[in-house]
mmCIF file of C-alpha atoms in Angstrom:
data_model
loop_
_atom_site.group_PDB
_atom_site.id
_atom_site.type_symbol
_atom_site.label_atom_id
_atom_site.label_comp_id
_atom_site.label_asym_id
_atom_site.label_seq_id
_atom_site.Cartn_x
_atom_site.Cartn_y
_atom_site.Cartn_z
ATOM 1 C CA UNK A 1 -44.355 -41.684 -31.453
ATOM 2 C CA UNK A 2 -40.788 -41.750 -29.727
ATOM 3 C CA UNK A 3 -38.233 -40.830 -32.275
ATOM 4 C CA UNK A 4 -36.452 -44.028 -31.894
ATOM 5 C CA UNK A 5 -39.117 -46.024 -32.637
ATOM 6 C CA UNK A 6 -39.970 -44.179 -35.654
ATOM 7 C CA UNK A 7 -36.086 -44.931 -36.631
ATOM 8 C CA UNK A 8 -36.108 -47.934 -35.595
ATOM 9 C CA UNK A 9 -39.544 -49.531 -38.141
ATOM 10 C CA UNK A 10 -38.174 -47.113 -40.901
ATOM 11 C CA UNK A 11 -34.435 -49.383 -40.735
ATOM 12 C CA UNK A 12 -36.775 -52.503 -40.203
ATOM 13 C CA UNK A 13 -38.402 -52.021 -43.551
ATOM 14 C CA UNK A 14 -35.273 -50.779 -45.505
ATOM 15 C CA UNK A 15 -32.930 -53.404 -44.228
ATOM 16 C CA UNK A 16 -35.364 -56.111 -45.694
ATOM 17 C CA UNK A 17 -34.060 -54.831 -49.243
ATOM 18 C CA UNK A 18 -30.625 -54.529 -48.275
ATOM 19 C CA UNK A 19 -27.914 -56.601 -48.173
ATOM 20 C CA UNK A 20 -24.942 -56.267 -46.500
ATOM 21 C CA UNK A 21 -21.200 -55.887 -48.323
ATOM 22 C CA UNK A 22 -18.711 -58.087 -46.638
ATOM 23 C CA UNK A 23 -17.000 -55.925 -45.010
ATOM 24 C CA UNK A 24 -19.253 -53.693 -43.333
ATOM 25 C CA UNK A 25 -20.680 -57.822 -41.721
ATOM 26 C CA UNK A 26 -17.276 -58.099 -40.429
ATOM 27 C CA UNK A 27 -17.124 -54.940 -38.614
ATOM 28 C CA UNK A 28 -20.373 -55.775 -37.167
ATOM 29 C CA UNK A 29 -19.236 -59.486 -36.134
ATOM 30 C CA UNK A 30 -16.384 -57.747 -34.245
ATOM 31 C CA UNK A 31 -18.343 -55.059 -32.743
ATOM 32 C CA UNK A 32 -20.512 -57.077 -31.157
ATOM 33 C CA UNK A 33 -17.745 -59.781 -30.174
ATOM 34 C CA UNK A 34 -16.886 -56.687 -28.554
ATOM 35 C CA UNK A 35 -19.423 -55.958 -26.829
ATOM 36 C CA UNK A 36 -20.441 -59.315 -25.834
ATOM 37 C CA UNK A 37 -16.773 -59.922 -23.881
ATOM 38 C CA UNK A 38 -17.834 -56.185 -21.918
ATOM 39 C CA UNK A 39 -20.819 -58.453 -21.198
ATOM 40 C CA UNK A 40 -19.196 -60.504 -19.102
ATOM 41 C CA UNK A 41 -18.324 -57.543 -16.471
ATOM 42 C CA UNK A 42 -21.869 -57.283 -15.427
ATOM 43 C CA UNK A 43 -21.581 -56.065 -11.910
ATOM 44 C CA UNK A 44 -20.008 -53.035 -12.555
ATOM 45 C CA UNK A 45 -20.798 -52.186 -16.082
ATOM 46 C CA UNK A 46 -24.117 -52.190 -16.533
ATOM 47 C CA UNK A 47 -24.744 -48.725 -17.081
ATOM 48 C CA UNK A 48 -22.828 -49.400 -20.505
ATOM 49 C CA UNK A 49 -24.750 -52.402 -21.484
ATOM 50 C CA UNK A 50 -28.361 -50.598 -21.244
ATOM 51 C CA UNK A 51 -26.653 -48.068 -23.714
ATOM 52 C CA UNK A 52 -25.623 -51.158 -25.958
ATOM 53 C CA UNK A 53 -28.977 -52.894 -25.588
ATOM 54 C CA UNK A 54 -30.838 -50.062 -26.730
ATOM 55 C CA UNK A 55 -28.806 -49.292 -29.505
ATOM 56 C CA UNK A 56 -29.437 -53.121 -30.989
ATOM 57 C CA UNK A 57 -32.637 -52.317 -30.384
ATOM 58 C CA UNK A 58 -32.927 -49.766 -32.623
ATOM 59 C CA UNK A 59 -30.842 -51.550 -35.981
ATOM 60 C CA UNK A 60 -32.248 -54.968 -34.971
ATOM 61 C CA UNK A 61 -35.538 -56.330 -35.364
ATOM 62 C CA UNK A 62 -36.693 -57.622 -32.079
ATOM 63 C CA UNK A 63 -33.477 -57.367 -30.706
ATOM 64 C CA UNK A 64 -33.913 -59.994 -28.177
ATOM 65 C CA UNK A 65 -35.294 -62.906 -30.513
ATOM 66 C CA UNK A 66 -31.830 -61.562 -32.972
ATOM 67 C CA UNK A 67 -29.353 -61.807 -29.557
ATOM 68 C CA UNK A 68 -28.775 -65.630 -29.831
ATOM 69 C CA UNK A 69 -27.815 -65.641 -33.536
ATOM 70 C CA UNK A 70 -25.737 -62.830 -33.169
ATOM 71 C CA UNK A 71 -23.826 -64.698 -30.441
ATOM 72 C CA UNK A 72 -23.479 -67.389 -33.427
ATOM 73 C CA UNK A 73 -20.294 -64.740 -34.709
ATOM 74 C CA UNK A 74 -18.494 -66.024 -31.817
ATOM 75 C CA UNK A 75 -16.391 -69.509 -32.055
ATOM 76 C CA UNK A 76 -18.565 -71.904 -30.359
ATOM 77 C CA UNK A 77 -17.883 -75.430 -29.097
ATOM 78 C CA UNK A 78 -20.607 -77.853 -30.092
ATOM 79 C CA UNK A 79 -21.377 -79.946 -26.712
ATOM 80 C CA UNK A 80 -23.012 -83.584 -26.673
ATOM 81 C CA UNK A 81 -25.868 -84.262 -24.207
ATOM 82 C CA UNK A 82 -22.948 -86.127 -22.265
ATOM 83 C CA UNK A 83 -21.112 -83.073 -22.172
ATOM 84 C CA UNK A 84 -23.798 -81.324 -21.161
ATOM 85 C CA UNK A 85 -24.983 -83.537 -18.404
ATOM 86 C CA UNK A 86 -21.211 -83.238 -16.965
ATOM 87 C CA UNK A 87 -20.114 -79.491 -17.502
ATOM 88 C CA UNK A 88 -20.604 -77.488 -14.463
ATOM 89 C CA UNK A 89 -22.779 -74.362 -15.861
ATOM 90 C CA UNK A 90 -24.850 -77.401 -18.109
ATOM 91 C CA UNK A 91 -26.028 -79.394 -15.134
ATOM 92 C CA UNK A 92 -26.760 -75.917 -12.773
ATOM 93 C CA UNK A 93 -28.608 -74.755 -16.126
ATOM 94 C CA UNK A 94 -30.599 -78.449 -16.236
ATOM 95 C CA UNK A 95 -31.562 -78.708 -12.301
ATOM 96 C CA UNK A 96 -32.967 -75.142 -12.451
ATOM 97 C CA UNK A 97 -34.862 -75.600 -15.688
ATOM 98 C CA UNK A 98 -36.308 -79.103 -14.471
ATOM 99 C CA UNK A 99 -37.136 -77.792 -10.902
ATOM 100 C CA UNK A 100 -39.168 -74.931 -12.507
ATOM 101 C CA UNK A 101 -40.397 -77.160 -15.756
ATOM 102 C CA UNK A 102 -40.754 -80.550 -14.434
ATOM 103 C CA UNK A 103 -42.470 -81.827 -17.733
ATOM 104 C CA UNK A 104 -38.929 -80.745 -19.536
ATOM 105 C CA UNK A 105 -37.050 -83.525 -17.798
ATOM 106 C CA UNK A 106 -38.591 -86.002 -20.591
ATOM 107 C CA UNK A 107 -37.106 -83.452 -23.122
ATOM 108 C CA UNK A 108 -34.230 -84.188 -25.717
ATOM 109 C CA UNK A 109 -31.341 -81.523 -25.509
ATOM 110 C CA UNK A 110 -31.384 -81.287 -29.380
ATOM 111 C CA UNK A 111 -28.616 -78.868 -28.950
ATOM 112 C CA UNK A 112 -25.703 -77.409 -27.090
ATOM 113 C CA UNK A 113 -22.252 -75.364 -27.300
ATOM 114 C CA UNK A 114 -20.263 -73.559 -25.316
ATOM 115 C CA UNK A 115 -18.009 -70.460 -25.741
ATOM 116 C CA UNK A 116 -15.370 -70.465 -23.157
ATOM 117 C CA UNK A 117 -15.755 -67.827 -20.828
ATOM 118 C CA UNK A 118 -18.455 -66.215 -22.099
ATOM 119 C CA UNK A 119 -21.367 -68.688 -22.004
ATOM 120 C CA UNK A 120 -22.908 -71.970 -22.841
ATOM 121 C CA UNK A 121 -26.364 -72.126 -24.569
ATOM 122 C CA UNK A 122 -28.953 -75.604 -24.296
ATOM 123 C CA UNK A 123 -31.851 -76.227 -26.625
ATOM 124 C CA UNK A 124 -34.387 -78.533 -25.821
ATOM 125 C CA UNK A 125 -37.513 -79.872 -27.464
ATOM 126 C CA UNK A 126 -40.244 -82.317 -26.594
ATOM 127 C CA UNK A 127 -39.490 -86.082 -28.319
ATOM 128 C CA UNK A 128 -40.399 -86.096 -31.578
ATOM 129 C CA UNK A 129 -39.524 -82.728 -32.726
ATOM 130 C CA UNK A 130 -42.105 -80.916 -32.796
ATOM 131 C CA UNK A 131 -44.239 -79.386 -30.109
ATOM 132 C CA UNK A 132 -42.734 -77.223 -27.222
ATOM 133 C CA UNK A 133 -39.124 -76.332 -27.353
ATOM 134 C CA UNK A 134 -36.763 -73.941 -25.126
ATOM 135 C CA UNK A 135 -33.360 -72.634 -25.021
ATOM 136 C CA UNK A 136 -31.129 -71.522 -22.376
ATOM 137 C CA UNK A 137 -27.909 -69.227 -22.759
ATOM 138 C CA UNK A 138 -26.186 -69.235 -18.830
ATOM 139 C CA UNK A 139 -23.065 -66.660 -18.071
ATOM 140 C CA UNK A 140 -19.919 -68.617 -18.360
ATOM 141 C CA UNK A 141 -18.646 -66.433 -15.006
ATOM 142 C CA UNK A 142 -21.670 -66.122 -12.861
ATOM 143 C CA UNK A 143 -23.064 -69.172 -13.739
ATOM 144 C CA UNK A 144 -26.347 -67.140 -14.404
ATOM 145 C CA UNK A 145 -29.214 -68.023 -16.576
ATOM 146 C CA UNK A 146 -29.068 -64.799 -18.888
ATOM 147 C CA UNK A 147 -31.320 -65.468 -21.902
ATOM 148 C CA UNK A 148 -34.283 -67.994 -22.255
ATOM 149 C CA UNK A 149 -36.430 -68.406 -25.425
ATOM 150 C CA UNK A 150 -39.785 -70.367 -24.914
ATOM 151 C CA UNK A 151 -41.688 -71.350 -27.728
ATOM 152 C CA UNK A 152 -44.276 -73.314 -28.983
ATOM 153 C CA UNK A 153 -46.093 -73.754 -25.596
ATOM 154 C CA UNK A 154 -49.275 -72.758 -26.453
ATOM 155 C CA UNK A 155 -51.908 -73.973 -29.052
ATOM 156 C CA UNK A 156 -51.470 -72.846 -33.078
ATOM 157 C CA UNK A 157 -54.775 -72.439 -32.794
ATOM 158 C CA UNK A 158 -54.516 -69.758 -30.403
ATOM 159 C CA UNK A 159 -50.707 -68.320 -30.120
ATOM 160 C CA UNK A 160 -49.728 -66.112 -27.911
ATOM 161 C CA UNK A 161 -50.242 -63.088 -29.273
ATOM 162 C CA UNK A 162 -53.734 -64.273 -29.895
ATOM 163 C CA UNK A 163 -53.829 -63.694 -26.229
ATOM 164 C CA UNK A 164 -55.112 -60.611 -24.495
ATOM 165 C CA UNK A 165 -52.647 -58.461 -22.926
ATOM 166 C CA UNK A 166 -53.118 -59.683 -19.175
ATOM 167 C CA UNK A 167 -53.338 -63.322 -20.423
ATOM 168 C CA UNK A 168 -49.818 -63.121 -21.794
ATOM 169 C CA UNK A 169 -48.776 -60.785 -19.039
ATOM 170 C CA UNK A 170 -49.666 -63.934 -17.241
ATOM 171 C CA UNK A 171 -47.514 -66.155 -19.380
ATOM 172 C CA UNK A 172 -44.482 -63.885 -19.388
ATOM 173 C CA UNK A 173 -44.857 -63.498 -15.129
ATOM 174 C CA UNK A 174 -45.176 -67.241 -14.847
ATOM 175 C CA UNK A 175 -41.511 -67.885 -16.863
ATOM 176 C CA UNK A 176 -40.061 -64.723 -14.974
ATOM 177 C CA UNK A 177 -40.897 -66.043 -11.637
ATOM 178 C CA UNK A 178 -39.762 -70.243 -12.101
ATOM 179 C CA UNK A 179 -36.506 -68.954 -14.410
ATOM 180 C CA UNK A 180 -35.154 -66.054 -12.708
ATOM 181 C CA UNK A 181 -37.249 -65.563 -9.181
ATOM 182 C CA UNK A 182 -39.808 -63.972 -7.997
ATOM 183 C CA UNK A 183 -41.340 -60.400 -9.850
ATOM 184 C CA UNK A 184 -43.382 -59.067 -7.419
ATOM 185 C CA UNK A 185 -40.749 -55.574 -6.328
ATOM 186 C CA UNK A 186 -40.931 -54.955 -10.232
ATOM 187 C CA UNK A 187 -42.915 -52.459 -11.772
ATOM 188 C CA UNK A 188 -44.205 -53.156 -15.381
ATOM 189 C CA UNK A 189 -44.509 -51.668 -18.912
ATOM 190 C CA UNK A 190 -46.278 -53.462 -22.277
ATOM 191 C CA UNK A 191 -45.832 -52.162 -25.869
ATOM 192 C CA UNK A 192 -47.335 -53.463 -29.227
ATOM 193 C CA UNK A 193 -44.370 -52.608 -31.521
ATOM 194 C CA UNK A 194 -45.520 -51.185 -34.501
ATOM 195 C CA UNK A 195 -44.051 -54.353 -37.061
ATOM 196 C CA UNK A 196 -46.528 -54.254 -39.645
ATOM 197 C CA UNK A 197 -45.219 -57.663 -40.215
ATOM 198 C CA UNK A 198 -46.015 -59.608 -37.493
ATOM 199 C CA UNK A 199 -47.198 -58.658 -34.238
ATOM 200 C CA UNK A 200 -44.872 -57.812 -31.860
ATOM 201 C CA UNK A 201 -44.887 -57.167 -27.837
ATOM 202 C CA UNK A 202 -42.316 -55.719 -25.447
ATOM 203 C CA UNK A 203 -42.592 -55.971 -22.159
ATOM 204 C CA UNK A 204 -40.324 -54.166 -19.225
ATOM 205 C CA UNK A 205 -39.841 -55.554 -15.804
ATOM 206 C CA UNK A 206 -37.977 -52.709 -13.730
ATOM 207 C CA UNK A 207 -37.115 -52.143 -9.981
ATOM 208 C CA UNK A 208 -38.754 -49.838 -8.212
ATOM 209 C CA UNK A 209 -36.777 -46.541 -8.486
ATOM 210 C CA UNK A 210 -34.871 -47.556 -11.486
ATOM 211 C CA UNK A 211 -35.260 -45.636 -14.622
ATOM 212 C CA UNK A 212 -33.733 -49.013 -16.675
ATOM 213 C CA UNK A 213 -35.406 -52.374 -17.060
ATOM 214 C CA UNK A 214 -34.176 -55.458 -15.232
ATOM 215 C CA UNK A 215 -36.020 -57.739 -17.576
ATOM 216 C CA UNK A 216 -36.549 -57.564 -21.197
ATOM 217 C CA UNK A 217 -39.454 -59.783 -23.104
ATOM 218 C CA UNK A 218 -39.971 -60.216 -26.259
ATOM 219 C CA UNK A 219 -43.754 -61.429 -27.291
ATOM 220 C CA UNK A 220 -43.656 -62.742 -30.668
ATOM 221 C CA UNK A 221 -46.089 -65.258 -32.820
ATOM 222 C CA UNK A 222 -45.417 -68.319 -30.317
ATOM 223 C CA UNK A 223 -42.483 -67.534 -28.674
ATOM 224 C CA UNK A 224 -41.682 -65.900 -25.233
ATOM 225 C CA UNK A 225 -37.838 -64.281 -25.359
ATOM 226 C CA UNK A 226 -36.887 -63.097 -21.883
ATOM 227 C CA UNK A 227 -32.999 -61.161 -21.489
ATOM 228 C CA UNK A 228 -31.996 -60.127 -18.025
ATOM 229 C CA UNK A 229 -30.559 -56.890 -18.153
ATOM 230 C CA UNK A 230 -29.920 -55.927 -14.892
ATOM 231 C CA UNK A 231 -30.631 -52.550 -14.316
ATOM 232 C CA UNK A 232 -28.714 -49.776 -12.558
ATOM 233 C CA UNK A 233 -25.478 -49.904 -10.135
ATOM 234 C CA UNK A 234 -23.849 -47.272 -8.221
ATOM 235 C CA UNK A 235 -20.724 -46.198 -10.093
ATOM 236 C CA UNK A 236 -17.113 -46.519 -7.894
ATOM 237 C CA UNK A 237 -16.432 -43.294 -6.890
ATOM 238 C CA UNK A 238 -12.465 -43.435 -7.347
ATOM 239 C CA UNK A 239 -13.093 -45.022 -10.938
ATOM 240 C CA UNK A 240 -11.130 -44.324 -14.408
ATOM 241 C CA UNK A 241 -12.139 -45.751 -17.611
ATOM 242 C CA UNK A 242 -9.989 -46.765 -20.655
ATOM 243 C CA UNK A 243 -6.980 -48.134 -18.369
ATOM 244 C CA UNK A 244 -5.639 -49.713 -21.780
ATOM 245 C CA UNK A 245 -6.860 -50.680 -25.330
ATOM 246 C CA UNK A 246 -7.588 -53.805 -27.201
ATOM 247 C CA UNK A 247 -8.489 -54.136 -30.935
ATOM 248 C CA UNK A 248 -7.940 -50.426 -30.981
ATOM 249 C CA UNK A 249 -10.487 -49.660 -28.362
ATOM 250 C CA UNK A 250 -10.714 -49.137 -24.475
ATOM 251 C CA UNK A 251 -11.229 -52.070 -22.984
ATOM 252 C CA UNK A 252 -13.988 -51.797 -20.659
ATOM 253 C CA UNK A 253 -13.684 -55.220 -18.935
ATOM 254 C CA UNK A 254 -10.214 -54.157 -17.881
ATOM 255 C CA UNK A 255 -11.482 -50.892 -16.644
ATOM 256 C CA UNK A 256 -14.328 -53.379 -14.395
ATOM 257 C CA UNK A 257 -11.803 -55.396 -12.978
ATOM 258 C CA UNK A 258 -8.813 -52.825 -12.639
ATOM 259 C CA UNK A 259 -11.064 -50.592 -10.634
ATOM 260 C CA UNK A 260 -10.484 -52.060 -7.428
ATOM 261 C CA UNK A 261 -9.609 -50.804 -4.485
ATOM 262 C CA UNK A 262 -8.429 -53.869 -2.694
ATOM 263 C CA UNK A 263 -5.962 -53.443 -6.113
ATOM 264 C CA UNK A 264 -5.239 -50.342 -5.966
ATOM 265 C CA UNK A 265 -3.856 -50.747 -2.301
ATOM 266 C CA UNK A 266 -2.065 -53.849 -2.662
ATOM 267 C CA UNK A 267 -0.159 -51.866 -5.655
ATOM 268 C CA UNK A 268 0.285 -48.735 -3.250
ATOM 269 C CA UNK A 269 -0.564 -46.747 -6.744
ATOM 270 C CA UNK A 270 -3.579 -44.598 -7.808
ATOM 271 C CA UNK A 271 -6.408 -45.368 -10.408
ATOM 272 C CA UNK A 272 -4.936 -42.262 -12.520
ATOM 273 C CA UNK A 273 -0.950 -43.480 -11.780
ATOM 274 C CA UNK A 274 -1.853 -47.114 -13.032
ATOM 275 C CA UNK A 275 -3.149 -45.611 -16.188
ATOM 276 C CA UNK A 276 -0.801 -43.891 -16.659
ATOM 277 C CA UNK A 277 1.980 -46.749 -16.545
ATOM 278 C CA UNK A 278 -0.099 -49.261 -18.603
ATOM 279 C CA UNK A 279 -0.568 -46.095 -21.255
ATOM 280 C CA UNK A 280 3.542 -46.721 -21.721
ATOM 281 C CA UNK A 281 2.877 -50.325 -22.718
ATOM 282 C CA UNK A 282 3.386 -52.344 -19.611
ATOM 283 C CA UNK A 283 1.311 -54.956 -18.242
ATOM 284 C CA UNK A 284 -0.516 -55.325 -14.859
ATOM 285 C CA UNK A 285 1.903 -57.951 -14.034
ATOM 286 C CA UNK A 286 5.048 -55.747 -14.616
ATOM 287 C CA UNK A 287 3.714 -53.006 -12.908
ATOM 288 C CA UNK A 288 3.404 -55.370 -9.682
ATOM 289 C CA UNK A 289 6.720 -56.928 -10.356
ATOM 290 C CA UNK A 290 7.965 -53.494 -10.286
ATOM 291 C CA UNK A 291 6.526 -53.340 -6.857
ATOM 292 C CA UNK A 292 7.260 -56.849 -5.238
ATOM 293 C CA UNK A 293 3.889 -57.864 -5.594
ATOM 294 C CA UNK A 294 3.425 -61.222 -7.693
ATOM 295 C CA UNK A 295 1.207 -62.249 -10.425
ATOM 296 C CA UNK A 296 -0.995 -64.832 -7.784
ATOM 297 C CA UNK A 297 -1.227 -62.109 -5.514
ATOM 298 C CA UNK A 298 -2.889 -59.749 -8.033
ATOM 299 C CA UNK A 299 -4.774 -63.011 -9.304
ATOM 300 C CA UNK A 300 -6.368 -63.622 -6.079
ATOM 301 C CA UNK A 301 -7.856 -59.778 -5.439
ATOM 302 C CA UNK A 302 -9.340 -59.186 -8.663
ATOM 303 C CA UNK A 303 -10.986 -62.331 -8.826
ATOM 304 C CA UNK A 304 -12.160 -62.438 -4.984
ATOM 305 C CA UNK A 305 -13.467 -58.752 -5.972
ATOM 306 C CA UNK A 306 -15.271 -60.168 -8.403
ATOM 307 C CA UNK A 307 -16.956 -63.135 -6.736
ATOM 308 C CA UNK A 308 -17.530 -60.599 -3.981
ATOM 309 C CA UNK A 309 -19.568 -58.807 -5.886
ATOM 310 C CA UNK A 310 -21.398 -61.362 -7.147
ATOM 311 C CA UNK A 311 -22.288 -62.939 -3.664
ATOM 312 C CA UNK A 312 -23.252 -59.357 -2.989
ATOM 313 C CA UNK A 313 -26.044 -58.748 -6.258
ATOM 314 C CA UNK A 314 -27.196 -62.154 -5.613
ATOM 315 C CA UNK A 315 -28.086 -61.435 -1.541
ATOM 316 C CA UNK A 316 -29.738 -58.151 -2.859
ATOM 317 C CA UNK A 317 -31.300 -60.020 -5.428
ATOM 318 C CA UNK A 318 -29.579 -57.318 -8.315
ATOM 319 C CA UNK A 319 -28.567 -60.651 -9.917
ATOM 320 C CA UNK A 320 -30.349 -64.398 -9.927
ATOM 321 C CA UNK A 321 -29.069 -66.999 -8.096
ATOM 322 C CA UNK A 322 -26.464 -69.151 -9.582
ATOM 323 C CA UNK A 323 -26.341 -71.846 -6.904
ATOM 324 C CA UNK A 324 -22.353 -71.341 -7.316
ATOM 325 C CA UNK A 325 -19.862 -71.114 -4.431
ATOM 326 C CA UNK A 326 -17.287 -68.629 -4.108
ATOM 327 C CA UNK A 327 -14.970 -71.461 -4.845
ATOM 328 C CA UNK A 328 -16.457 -72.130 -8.476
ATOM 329 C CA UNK A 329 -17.068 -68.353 -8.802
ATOM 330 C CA UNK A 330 -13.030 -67.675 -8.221
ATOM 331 C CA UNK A 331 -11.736 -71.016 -10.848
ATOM 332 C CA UNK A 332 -14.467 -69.206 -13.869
ATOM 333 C CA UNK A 333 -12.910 -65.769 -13.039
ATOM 334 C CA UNK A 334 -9.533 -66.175 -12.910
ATOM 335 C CA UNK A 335 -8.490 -67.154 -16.218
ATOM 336 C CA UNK A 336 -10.048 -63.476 -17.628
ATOM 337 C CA UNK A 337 -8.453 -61.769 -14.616
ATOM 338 C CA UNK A 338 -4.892 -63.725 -16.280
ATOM 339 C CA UNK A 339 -5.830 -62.281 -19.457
ATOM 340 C CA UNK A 340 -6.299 -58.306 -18.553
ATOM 341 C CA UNK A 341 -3.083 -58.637 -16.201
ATOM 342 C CA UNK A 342 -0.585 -60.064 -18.844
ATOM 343 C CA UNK A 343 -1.820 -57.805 -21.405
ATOM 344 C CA UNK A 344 -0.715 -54.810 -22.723
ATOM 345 C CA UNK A 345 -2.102 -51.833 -24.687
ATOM 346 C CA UNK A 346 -2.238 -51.773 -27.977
ATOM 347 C CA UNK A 347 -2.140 -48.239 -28.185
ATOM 348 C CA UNK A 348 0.240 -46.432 -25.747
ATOM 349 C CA UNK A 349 -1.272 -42.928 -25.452
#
């Protein structure tokens, strides 16, 4: 057995007799806020989230069933089904899920919330409460559906992982393919995790030539738990990491957006010279200031970089679909490409 997964059922049995000081659930609440916000970055930094993923993995029972009440730590706006039915990423989330679901369009959205800039989740059950139910948690930047939990849609009588292994294969390829598109380039992997607690499955979806997955499932009692990952990218070859800190830590969605050529030429500086004048406390902003270049003008090249490079994983199917335009992919960008400018380290080096 892989070591991992030897540590990984040893901390599953120990940390049901455990319980966790105060403190030590703070630091966890803000390392994960932490990592959530580097989230957002996908296009460029998803060699960093695989590393993050697995590492959940590991402490977390069934990491991907756990994800969603993690994301609880971070302050959510509760949404009404008005709200819902109006917000731009809540209607995108609803067309796609009824187009694939048809049935769910008689469903009650028995809850929703958003957190702004980071992503807004929608639970729905059938009438009644009881019976089939699924959630949806969409990328507040992309627009993306990220993380989709389906449960209850098969008989108690026979749940899922009553099922043999192609049967839910079957299941898992049939939410894969409405959800997120179509899963015929991936290869794929099936484990029984060894919970002696309740049977667990994991199942891998990965591209052809890629050593990480692009899906992650979760097979558990009733419930199908599907994360997309993403995979691999090619790193930027001019790129520098830790371009300035926040809560006493690089901040690696600063590094994804400040790595930018487009930038780095409109600045007429060098990846290792902007460093270097953010490390003596300045801001993005001041540093273009210092170079007749405004604020908009460093506004509009991160963020069209961005959308760029979303239009670009979504035409080479790295990424789905989010049915956005460049338009709406610029106005959900720009307010995080405000807040890496104006900011400044916390820790000049």
């Amino acid at each position: 057995m892989p070591i991992e997964r030897k540590i990984r059922e040893y901390l599953h049995k120990e940390a049901e007799t455990m319980e966790c000081p105060p403190a030590i659930s703070k630091r966890i609440e803000q390392s994960y806020s932490q990592y959530f916000q580097r989230k957002r970055s996908e296009i460029n930094m998803k060699k960093r989230l695989i590393s993050g993923l697995v590492a959940t993995a590991i402490l977390i029972p069934t990491a991907a069933f756990a994800a969603p009440n993690l994301i609880e730590m971070l302050t959510r706006t509760p949404m009404t089904v008005e709200q819902v039915k109006v917000d731009e990423d809540g209607k995108a989330t609803l067309e796609k899920l009824y187009n694939a679901f048809p049935e769910t369009k008689s469903f009650e959205i028995i809850n929703a919330s958003k957190v702004q800039g980071v992503q807004t989740s929608i639970i729905l059950q059938e009438k009644g409460g009881i019976g089939k139910k699924i959630s949806l948690h969409t990328n507040g930047i992309t627009g993306a559906i990220e993380h989709v939990n389906q449960e209850n849609w098969e008989p108690k009588e026979k749940p899922l992982t009553a099922l043999t292994d192609q049967e839910i294969r079957s299941k898992v390829d049939d939410l894969i393919d409405k959800m997120f598109g179509n899963i015929e380039e991936y290869e794929f992997a099936m484990e029984q995790m060894e919970n002696p607690d309740q049977k667990t499955f994991m199942l891998n979806y990965t591209k052809k030539g890629s050593k990480t997955p692009f899906y992650q499932v979760f097979v558990q009692d009733n419930t199908i738990s599907v994360s997309l990952i993403g995979g691999e990218t090619t790193p930027l070859n001019n790129k520098v990491e830790g371009f300035f800190s926040t809560n006493g830590k690089p901040d690696y969605t600063a590094d994804s957006f400040l790595n930018d050529e487009k930038l780095f030429s409109l600045l007429k500086i060098s990846p290792t010279e902007l460093k270097q004048e953010l490390a003596k406390g300045k801001s993005v902003v001041e540093i273009a200031a210092s170079k007749n270049v405004s604020k908009q003008q460093v506004i509009d090249v991160i963020a069209n970089t961005q959308a760029e490079g979303q239009i670009q994983g979504e035409n080479n199917d790295d990424v789905p679909k989010s049915n956005r335009s460049s338009e709406q992919m610029l106005k959900a960008v720009e307010p995080k490409v405000v807040q890496v400018i104006e900011h400044k380290t916390e820790t000049p080096w």
